[in-house]
mmCIF file of C-alpha atoms in Angstrom:
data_model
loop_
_atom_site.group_PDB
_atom_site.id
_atom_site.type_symbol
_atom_site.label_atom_id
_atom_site.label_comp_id
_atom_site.label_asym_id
_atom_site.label_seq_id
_atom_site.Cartn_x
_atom_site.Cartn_y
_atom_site.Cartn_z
ATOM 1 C CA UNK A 1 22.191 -116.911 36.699
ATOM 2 C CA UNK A 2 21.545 -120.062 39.116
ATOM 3 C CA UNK A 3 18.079 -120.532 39.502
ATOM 4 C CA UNK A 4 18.349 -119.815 43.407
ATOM 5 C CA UNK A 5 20.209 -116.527 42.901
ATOM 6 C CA UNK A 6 17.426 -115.836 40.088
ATOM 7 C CA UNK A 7 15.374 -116.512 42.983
ATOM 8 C CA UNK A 8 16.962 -114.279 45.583
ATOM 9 C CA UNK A 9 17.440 -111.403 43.467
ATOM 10 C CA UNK A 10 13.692 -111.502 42.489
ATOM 11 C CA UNK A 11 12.751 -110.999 46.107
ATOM 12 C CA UNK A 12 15.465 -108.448 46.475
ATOM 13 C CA UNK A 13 13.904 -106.395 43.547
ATOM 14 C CA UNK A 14 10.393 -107.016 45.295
ATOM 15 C CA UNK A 15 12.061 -105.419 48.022
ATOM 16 C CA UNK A 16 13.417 -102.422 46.532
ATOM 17 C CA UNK A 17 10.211 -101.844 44.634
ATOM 18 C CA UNK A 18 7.912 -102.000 47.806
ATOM 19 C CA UNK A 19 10.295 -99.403 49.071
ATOM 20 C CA UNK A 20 10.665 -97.071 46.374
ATOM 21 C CA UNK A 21 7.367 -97.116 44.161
ATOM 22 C CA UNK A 22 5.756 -94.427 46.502
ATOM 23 C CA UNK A 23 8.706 -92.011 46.749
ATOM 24 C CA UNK A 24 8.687 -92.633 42.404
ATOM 25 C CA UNK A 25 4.679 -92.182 42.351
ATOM 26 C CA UNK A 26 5.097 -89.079 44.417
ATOM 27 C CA UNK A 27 7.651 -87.754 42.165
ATOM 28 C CA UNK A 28 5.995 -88.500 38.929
ATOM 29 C CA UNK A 29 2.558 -87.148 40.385
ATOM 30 C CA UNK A 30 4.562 -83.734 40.166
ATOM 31 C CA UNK A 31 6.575 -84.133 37.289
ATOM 32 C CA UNK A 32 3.167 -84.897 35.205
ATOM 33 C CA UNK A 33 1.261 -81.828 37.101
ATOM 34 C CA UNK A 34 -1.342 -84.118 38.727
ATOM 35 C CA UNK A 35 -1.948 -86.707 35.825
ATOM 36 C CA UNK A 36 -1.955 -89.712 38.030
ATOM 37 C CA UNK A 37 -2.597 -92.117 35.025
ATOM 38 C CA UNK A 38 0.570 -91.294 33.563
ATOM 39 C CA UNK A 39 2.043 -91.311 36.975
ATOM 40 C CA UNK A 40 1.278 -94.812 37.076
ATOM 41 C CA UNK A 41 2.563 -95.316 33.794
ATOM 42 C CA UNK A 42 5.855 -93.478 34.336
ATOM 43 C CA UNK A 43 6.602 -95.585 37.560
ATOM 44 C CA UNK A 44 5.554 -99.162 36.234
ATOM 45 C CA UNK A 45 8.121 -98.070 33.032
ATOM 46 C CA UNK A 46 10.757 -97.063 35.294
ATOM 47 C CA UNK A 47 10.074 -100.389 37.655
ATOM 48 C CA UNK A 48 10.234 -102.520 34.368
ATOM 49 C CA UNK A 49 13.257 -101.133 33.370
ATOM 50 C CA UNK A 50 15.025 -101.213 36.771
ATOM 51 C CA UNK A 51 13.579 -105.137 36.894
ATOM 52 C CA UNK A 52 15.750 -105.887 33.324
ATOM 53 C CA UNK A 53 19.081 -104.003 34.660
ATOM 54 C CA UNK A 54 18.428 -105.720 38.484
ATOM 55 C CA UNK A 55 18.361 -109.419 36.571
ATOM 56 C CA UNK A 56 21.932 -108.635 34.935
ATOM 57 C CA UNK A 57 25.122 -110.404 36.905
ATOM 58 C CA UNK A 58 26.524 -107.566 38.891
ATOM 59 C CA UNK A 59 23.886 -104.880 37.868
ATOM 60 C CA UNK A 60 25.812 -103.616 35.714
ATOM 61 C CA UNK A 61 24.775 -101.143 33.339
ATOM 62 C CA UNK A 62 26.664 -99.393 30.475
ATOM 63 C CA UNK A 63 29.966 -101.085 31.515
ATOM 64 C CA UNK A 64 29.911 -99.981 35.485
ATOM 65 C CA UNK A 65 27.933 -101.450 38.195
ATOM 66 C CA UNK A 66 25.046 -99.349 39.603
ATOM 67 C CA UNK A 67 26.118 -97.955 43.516
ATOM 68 C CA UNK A 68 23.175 -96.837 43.960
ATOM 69 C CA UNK A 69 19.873 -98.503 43.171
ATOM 70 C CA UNK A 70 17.087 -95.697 44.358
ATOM 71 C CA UNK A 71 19.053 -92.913 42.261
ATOM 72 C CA UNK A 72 19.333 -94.951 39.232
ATOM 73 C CA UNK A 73 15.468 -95.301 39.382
ATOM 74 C CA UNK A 74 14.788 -91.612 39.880
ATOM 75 C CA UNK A 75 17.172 -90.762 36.882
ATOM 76 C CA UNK A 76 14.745 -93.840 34.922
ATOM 77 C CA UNK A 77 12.003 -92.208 35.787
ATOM 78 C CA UNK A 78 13.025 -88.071 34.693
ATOM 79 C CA UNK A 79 13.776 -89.602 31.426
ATOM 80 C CA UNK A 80 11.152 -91.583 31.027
ATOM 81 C CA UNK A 81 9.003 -88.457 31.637
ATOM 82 C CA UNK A 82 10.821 -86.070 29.319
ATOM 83 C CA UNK A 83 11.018 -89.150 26.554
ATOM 84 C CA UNK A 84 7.148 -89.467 27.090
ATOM 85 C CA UNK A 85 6.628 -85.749 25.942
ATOM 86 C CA UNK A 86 8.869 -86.081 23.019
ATOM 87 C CA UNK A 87 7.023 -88.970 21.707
ATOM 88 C CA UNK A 88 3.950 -87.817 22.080
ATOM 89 C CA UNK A 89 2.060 -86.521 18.567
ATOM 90 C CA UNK A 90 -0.072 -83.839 20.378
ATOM 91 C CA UNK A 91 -0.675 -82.064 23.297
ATOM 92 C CA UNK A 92 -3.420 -83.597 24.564
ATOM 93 C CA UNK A 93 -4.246 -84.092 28.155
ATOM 94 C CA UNK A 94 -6.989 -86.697 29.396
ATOM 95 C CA UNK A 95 -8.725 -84.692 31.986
ATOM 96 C CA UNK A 96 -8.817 -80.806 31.929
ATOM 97 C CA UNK A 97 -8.498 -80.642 35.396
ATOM 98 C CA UNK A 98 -7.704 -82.073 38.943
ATOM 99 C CA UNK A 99 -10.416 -84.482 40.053
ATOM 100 C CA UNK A 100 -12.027 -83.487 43.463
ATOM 101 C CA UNK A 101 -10.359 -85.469 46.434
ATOM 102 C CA UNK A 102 -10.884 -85.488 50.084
ATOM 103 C CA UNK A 103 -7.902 -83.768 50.968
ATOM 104 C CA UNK A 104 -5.582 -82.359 54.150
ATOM 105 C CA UNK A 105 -7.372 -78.954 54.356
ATOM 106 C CA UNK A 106 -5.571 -75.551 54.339
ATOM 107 C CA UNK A 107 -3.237 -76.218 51.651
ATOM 108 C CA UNK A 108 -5.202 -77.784 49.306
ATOM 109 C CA UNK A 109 -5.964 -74.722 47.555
ATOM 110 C CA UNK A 110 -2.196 -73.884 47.325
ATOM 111 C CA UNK A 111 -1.248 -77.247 45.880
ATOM 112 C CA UNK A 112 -3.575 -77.676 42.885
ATOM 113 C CA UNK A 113 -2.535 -74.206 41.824
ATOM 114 C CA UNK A 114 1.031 -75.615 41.849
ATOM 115 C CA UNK A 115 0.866 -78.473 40.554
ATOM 116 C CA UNK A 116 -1.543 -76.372 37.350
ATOM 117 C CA UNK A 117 1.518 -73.714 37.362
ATOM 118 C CA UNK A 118 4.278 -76.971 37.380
ATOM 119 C CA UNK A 119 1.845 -78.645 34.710
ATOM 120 C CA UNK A 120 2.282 -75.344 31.974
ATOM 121 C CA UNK A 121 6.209 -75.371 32.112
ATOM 122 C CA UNK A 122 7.980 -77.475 29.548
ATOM 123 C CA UNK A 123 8.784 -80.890 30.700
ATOM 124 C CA UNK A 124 12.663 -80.337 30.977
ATOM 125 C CA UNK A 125 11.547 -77.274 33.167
ATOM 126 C CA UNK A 126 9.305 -79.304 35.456
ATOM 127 C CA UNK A 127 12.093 -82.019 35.602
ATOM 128 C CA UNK A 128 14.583 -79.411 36.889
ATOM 129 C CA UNK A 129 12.397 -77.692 39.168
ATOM 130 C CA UNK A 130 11.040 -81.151 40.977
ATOM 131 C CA UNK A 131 14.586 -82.548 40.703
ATOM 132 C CA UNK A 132 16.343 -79.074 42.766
ATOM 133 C CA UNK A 133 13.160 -78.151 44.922
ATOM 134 C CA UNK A 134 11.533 -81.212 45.480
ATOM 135 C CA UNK A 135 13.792 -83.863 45.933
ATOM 136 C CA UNK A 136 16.344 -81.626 47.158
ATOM 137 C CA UNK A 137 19.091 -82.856 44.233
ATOM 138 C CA UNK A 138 22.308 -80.884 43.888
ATOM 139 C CA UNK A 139 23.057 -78.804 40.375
ATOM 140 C CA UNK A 140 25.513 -81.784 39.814
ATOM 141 C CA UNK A 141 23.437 -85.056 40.554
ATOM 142 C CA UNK A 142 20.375 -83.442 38.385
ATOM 143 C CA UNK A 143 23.145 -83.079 35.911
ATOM 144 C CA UNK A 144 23.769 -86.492 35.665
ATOM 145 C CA UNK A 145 20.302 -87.522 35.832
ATOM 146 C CA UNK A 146 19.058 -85.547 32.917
ATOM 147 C CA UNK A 147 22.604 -86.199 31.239
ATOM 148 C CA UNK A 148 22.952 -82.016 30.270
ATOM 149 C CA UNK A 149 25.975 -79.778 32.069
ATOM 150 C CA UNK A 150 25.693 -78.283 35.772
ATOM 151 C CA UNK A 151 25.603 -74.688 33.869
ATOM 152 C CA UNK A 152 22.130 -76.217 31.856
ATOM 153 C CA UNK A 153 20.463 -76.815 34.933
ATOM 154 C CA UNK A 154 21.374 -73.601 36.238
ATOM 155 C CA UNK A 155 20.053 -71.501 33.250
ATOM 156 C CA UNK A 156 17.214 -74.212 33.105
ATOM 157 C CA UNK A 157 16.678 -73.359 36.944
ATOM 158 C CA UNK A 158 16.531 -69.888 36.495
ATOM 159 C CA UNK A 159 14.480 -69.587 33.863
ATOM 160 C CA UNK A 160 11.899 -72.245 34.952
ATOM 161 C CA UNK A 161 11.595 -70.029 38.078
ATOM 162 C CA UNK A 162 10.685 -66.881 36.015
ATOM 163 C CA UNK A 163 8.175 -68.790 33.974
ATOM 164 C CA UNK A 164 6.966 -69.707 37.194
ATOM 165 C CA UNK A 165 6.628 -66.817 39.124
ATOM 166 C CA UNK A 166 4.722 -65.180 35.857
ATOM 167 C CA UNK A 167 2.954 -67.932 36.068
ATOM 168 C CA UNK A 168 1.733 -67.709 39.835
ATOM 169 C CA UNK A 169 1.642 -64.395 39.425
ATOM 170 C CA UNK A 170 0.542 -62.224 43.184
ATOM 171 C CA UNK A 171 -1.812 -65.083 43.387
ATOM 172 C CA UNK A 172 0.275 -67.102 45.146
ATOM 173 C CA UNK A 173 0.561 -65.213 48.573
ATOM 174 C CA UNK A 174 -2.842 -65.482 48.765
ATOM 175 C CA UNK A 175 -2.661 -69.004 49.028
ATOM 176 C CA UNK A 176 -0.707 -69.289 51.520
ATOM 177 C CA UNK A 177 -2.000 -68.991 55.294
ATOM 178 C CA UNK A 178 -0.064 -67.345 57.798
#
C-alpha cells in the first residue's frame, strides 16, 4: 500500500471508529451484563481486529471483500465475547455487583435487574437475545454473525427467553411504571 493511501485509509478507519465505538460499547455493556471493563476490552479487541482487516488492499477478508464495515464489527465483537467465555479458566467476575451511578431515574431500577437477569444466561444466550431484541437483527443476519443455522437461533431464542422469564420471575412488572 502507497504510503498516501496508507495514509488515507488510516483516517478513514479513525473515522469509522469514532462512529461506531459507542454503538459497540453499548452493545458489549449488555452482552457482558454490566462489566464495563470487559466492555472496554471487547470493543478495543474488536477495533484492533477491524484496524488489521481495514489495512488489507480491498478489505478483503476470507477471499470476499467486506460490504459492510459496521456489521462486520458487530459480528467481531459477538465472537469475541463468546470466545472470551470459552477461554476463560473460571467463572470469576471482578465486581459482584453494579457500581452506583447517577442515573436517568425511573428505570434505573428496571435496568440493573436486566442487565443481572442478561448477566446469568450463558453467553451464546445473551448473544442471541442482545443480537434479536436489542439490535433488532433478523434470525438470518444473527445467523451469520454467530456462524450457527437460522433454526439454532430460533431454539437458542426460545429457550434464552424461558431462562429469562424464570429468571425475572413476577418481579419484573413491578419494575416497570405505568
Amino acid at each position: 500500500m502507497a504510503p498516501t493511501a496508507a495514509r488515507g485509509a488510516d483516517a478513514e478507519y479513525a473515522e469509522f471508529a469514532a462512529n461506531r465505538s459507542g454503538h459497540l460499547y453499548r452493545s458489549a455493556c449488555l452482552l457482558t451484563g454490566g462489566d464495563t471493563h470487559l466492555a472496554e476490552d471487547l470493543v478495543q479487541e474488536t477495533l484492533s481486529r477491524m484496524y488489521a482487516v481495514w489495512r488489507r488492499p480491498g478489505r478483503f477478508f476470507g477471499g470476499r471483500a467486506i460490504e459492510n464495515p459496521a456489521g462486520y464489527a458487530q459480528g467481531v465483537l459477538y465472537r469475541q465475547f463468546v470466545s472470551h467465555h470459552r477461554r476463560r479458566s473460571a467463572g470469576e467476575r471482578p465486581i459482584a455487583h453494579v457500581p452506583d451511578r447517577p442515573g436517568a431515574e425511573g428505570d434505573s431500577t428496571l435496568r440493573v435487574t436486566l442487565l443481572e437477569a442478561l448477566g446469568a444466561l450463558p453467553p451464546r444466550d445473551r448473544a442471541v437475545l442482545v443480537l434479536r431484541y436489542w439490535e433488532d437483527v433478523s434470525v438470518e443476519e444473527t445467523a451469520t454473525i454467530l456462524r450457527c443455522g437460522s433454526g439454532a437461533v430460533r431454539t437458542r431464542t426460545s429457550r434464552a427467553l424461558v431462562r429469562l422469564r424464570a429468571l425475572l420471575g413476577d418481579s419484573l412488572s413491578d419494575l416497570v411504571q405505568p
